[in-house]
Amino acid sequence: YRLPEFDTTVRIGQDGFFRFPQCGEVIAAGRSSVEVARDLEKRLEKNNLANPYVDVFVQSWEPRRVYVIGAVKSGGMTLELSPSGTTTALQAVSAAGGFADEAELGKVVVLRREKNGVATLPVDVSALEAEAKSHETILSPEDTVVVPKSRPISVVGQVKNPGIFYINTL
């Protein structure tokens, strides 16, 4: 309808919502621009606007970072999430050089800030196996992937290969 009040630039808040004329608060987080546009069209139709057509364009993205710490080959990394796709915890570990030899694979977690505190999400490392049909942990901005170190075991004495070894509990 080429009405100036509908030709609007909005900023999506930290909570993932934005306000739009005649539609109120609309959730954008986790949705594509096409999904948001269809939602706006439905809301405008409910407000007696006949056959509305809405286009949603992303003008710019703020950095969407995740952190990988612990027993990875390039520990202490900050990774930028792709604005158009999803990144799993295992992909983030891979970008950090993969698991270090001393990684405790059975205790890898993602820490995620939520309104009522910090959630701890276990990471199913068995998803690395080709046959595994497990649910992978999808990362959100500001998540931290934590790969703890396993305890070292020393093998000494009259053995073929003495040294310090790490036991994986997976």
C-alpha positions as a Markdown table, in Angstrom:
| # | Residue | x | y | z |
|---|---|---|---|---|
| 1 | Tyr | 0.0 | 0.0 | 0.0 |
| 2 | Arg | 3.1 | 2.2 | 0.0 |
| 3 | Leu | 2.2 | 3.7 | 3.4 |
| 4 | Pro | 5.2 | 5.2 | 5.1 |
| 5 | Glu | 4.2 | 3.8 | 8.5 |
| 6 | Phe | 4.6 | 0.2 | 7.1 |
| 7 | Asp | 8.0 | 1.0 | 5.4 |
| 8 | Thr | 9.9 | 0.5 | 8.6 |
| 9 | Thr | 13.3 | -0.4 | 9.7 |
| 10 | Val | 13.3 | -2.3 | 13.0 |
| 11 | Arg | 16.0 | -3.5 | 15.4 |
| 12 | Ile | 15.6 | -6.9 | 16.9 |
| 13 | Gly | 16.0 | -6.8 | 20.6 |
| 14 | Gln | 18.2 | -9.2 | 22.8 |
| 15 | Asp | 15.0 | -11.2 | 23.4 |
| 16 | Gly | 14.5 | -11.8 | 19.7 |
| 17 | Phe | 11.4 | -9.7 | 19.3 |
| 18 | Phe | 10.6 | -6.5 | 17.5 |
| 19 | Arg | 7.5 | -4.2 | 17.3 |
| 20 | Phe | 5.7 | -3.6 | 14.0 |
| 21 | Pro | 2.7 | -1.3 | 13.3 |
| 22 | Gln | -0.7 | -3.1 | 13.6 |
| 23 | Cys | 1.1 | -6.3 | 14.6 |
| 24 | Gly | 2.5 | -5.7 | 18.1 |
| 25 | Glu | 5.5 | -7.8 | 19.2 |
| 26 | Val | 6.8 | -10.3 | 16.6 |
| 27 | Ile | 9.4 | -13.0 | 17.2 |
| 28 | Ala | 12.3 | -13.0 | 14.8 |
| 29 | Ala | 14.9 | -15.1 | 16.6 |
| 30 | Gly | 15.2 | -18.6 | 15.0 |
| 31 | Arg | 13.1 | -17.7 | 12.0 |
| 32 | Ser | 13.9 | -17.0 | 8.4 |
| 33 | Ser | 13.0 | -13.6 | 6.8 |
| 34 | Val | 10.3 | -15.4 | 4.8 |
| 35 | Glu | 8.7 | -16.9 | 8.0 |
| 36 | Val | 8.7 | -13.4 | 9.6 |
| 37 | Ala | 7.1 | -11.9 | 6.5 |
| 38 | Arg | 4.3 | -14.5 | 6.4 |
| 39 | Asp | 3.6 | -13.9 | 10.1 |
| 40 | Leu | 3.3 | -10.2 | 9.5 |
| 41 | Glu | 1.0 | -10.8 | 6.5 |
| 42 | Lys | -1.3 | -12.9 | 8.7 |
| 43 | Arg | -1.3 | -10.4 | 11.5 |
| 44 | Leu | -2.1 | -7.5 | 9.1 |
| 45 | Glu | -4.9 | -9.5 | 7.5 |
| 46 | Lys | -6.4 | -10.0 | 11.0 |
| 47 | Asn | -6.4 | -6.2 | 11.3 |
| 48 | Asn | -8.6 | -5.9 | 8.2 |
| 49 | Leu | -5.8 | -5.1 | 5.7 |
| 50 | Ala | -6.8 | -7.0 | 2.5 |
| 51 | Asn | -4.2 | -9.1 | 0.8 |
| 52 | Pro | -1.1 | -7.6 | 2.4 |
| 53 | Tyr | 2.3 | -8.4 | 0.9 |
| 54 | Val | 5.3 | -8.1 | 3.1 |
| 55 | Asp | 9.0 | -8.3 | 2.3 |
| 56 | Val | 11.6 | -8.6 | 5.1 |
| 57 | Phe | 15.2 | -7.9 | 4.4 |
| 58 | Val | 18.1 | -8.1 | 6.9 |
| 59 | Gln | 20.0 | -4.9 | 6.7 |
| 60 | Ser | 22.9 | -5.9 | 8.9 |
| 61 | Trp | 23.8 | -8.6 | 11.4 |
| 62 | Glu | 25.5 | -8.0 | 14.8 |
| 63 | Pro | 28.3 | -10.4 | 15.5 |
| 64 | Arg | 27.0 | -13.7 | 16.7 |
| 65 | Arg | 29.9 | -15.3 | 18.7 |
| 66 | Val | 30.4 | -18.6 | 20.5 |
| 67 | Tyr | 33.4 | -19.6 | 22.6 |
| 68 | Val | 35.3 | -22.9 | 22.8 |
| 69 | Ile | 37.4 | -23.5 | 25.8 |
| 70 | Gly | 39.3 | -26.4 | 27.4 |
| 71 | Ala | 41.0 | -29.4 | 25.8 |
| 72 | Val | 40.9 | -28.5 | 22.2 |
| 73 | Lys | 43.9 | -28.0 | 20.0 |
| 74 | Ser | 43.3 | -24.2 | 19.6 |
| 75 | Gly | 41.7 | -23.5 | 23.0 |
| 76 | Gly | 40.2 | -20.2 | 24.0 |
| 77 | Met | 38.8 | -19.5 | 20.6 |
| 78 | Thr | 36.0 | -17.2 | 19.7 |
| 79 | Leu | 34.0 | -18.2 | 16.6 |
| 80 | Glu | 31.6 | -16.2 | 14.5 |
| 81 | Leu | 28.3 | -18.0 | 13.8 |
| 82 | Ser | 27.0 | -17.9 | 10.3 |
| 83 | Pro | 24.1 | -15.6 | 10.0 |
| 84 | Ser | 22.3 | -17.8 | 7.5 |
| 85 | Gly | 23.0 | -21.3 | 8.9 |
| 86 | Thr | 23.3 | -23.4 | 12.0 |
| 87 | Thr | 26.5 | -24.4 | 13.8 |
| 88 | Thr | 26.7 | -27.5 | 16.0 |
| 89 | Ala | 28.9 | -27.8 | 19.1 |
| 90 | Leu | 31.0 | -30.4 | 17.2 |
| 91 | Gln | 31.5 | -28.1 | 14.3 |
| 92 | Ala | 32.8 | -25.4 | 16.7 |
| 93 | Val | 35.2 | -27.9 | 18.3 |
| 94 | Ser | 36.4 | -28.8 | 14.8 |
| 95 | Ala | 37.0 | -25.1 | 14.0 |
| 96 | Ala | 39.0 | -25.0 | 17.2 |
| 97 | Gly | 41.4 | -27.6 | 15.8 |
| 98 | Gly | 39.5 | -30.7 | 17.1 |
| 99 | Phe | 39.8 | -32.4 | 20.5 |
| 100 | Ala | 43.2 | -32.5 | 22.2 |
| 101 | Asp | 44.5 | -35.9 | 23.3 |
| 102 | Glu | 43.6 | -35.1 | 26.9 |
| 103 | Ala | 40.0 | -34.2 | 26.1 |
| 104 | Glu | 37.3 | -35.9 | 28.4 |
| 105 | Leu | 34.9 | -36.7 | 25.5 |
| 106 | Gly | 32.2 | -38.0 | 27.8 |
| 107 | Lys | 31.8 | -34.6 | 29.6 |
| 108 | Val | 31.7 | -32.1 | 26.9 |
| 109 | Val | 29.0 | -29.5 | 27.5 |
| 110 | Val | 27.6 | -26.2 | 26.2 |
| 111 | Leu | 26.9 | -23.4 | 28.7 |
| 112 | Arg | 24.0 | -21.2 | 27.7 |
| 113 | Arg | 22.8 | -18.1 | 29.5 |
| 114 | Glu | 19.0 | -18.1 | 30.1 |
| 115 | Lys | 16.7 | -15.8 | 31.9 |
| 116 | Asn | 16.8 | -17.8 | 35.1 |
| 117 | Gly | 20.6 | -18.7 | 35.1 |
| 118 | Val | 23.0 | -20.8 | 33.1 |
| 119 | Ala | 21.9 | -24.0 | 31.4 |
| 120 | Thr | 24.3 | -26.9 | 30.9 |
| 121 | Leu | 23.6 | -28.9 | 27.7 |
| 122 | Pro | 25.5 | -32.2 | 27.3 |
| 123 | Val | 27.2 | -32.7 | 23.9 |
| 124 | Asp | 26.8 | -36.2 | 22.3 |
| 125 | Val | 30.3 | -36.8 | 21.0 |
| 126 | Ser | 29.2 | -40.1 | 19.5 |
| 127 | Ala | 27.7 | -38.0 | 16.7 |
| 128 | Leu | 31.2 | -38.1 | 15.3 |
| 129 | Glu | 30.6 | -41.7 | 14.2 |
| 130 | Ala | 29.1 | -42.0 | 10.8 |
| 131 | Glu | 26.4 | -44.5 | 12.0 |
| 132 | Ala | 25.3 | -42.3 | 15.0 |
| 133 | Lys | 21.8 | -40.9 | 14.6 |
| 134 | Ser | 21.9 | -38.7 | 17.7 |
| 135 | His | 20.7 | -35.2 | 18.2 |
| 136 | Glu | 23.5 | -32.7 | 17.8 |
| 137 | Thr | 23.6 | -29.6 | 20.0 |
| 138 | Ile | 22.9 | -26.4 | 17.9 |
| 139 | Leu | 24.7 | -23.4 | 19.2 |
| 140 | Ser | 23.2 | -20.0 | 19.9 |
| 141 | Pro | 25.0 | -16.7 | 20.2 |
| 142 | Glu | 27.1 | -16.3 | 23.3 |
| 143 | Asp | 27.2 | -20.1 | 24.0 |
| 144 | Thr | 30.4 | -21.5 | 25.5 |
| 145 | Val | 31.5 | -25.0 | 24.5 |
| 146 | Val | 33.5 | -26.5 | 27.4 |
| 147 | Val | 35.8 | -29.5 | 26.7 |
| 148 | Pro | 37.2 | -30.6 | 30.1 |
| 149 | Lys | 40.6 | -32.4 | 30.4 |
| 150 | Ser | 40.6 | -36.0 | 31.6 |
| 151 | Arg | 42.9 | -37.0 | 34.4 |
| 152 | Pro | 46.3 | -38.2 | 33.3 |
| 153 | Ile | 47.5 | -41.7 | 34.2 |
| 154 | Ser | 51.2 | -42.3 | 34.6 |
| 155 | Val | 52.6 | -45.7 | 33.4 |
| 156 | Val | 56.1 | -46.3 | 34.8 |
| 157 | Gly | 58.3 | -49.2 | 35.4 |
| 158 | Gln | 59.4 | -52.1 | 33.2 |
| 159 | Val | 56.8 | -51.6 | 30.4 |
| 160 | Lys | 57.2 | -51.3 | 26.7 |
| 161 | Asn | 55.7 | -47.7 | 26.5 |
| 162 | Pro | 56.0 | -45.8 | 29.8 |
| 163 | Gly | 54.5 | -42.3 | 29.9 |
| 164 | Ile | 51.5 | -40.2 | 30.7 |
| 165 | Phe | 48.2 | -41.3 | 29.1 |
| 166 | Tyr | 44.7 | -40.0 | 29.1 |
| 167 | Ile | 41.7 | -42.3 | 29.4 |
| 168 | Asn | 38.6 | -41.4 | 27.5 |
| 169 | Thr | 35.4 | -42.3 | 29.3 |
| 170 | Leu | 33.2 | -42.2 | 26.2 |
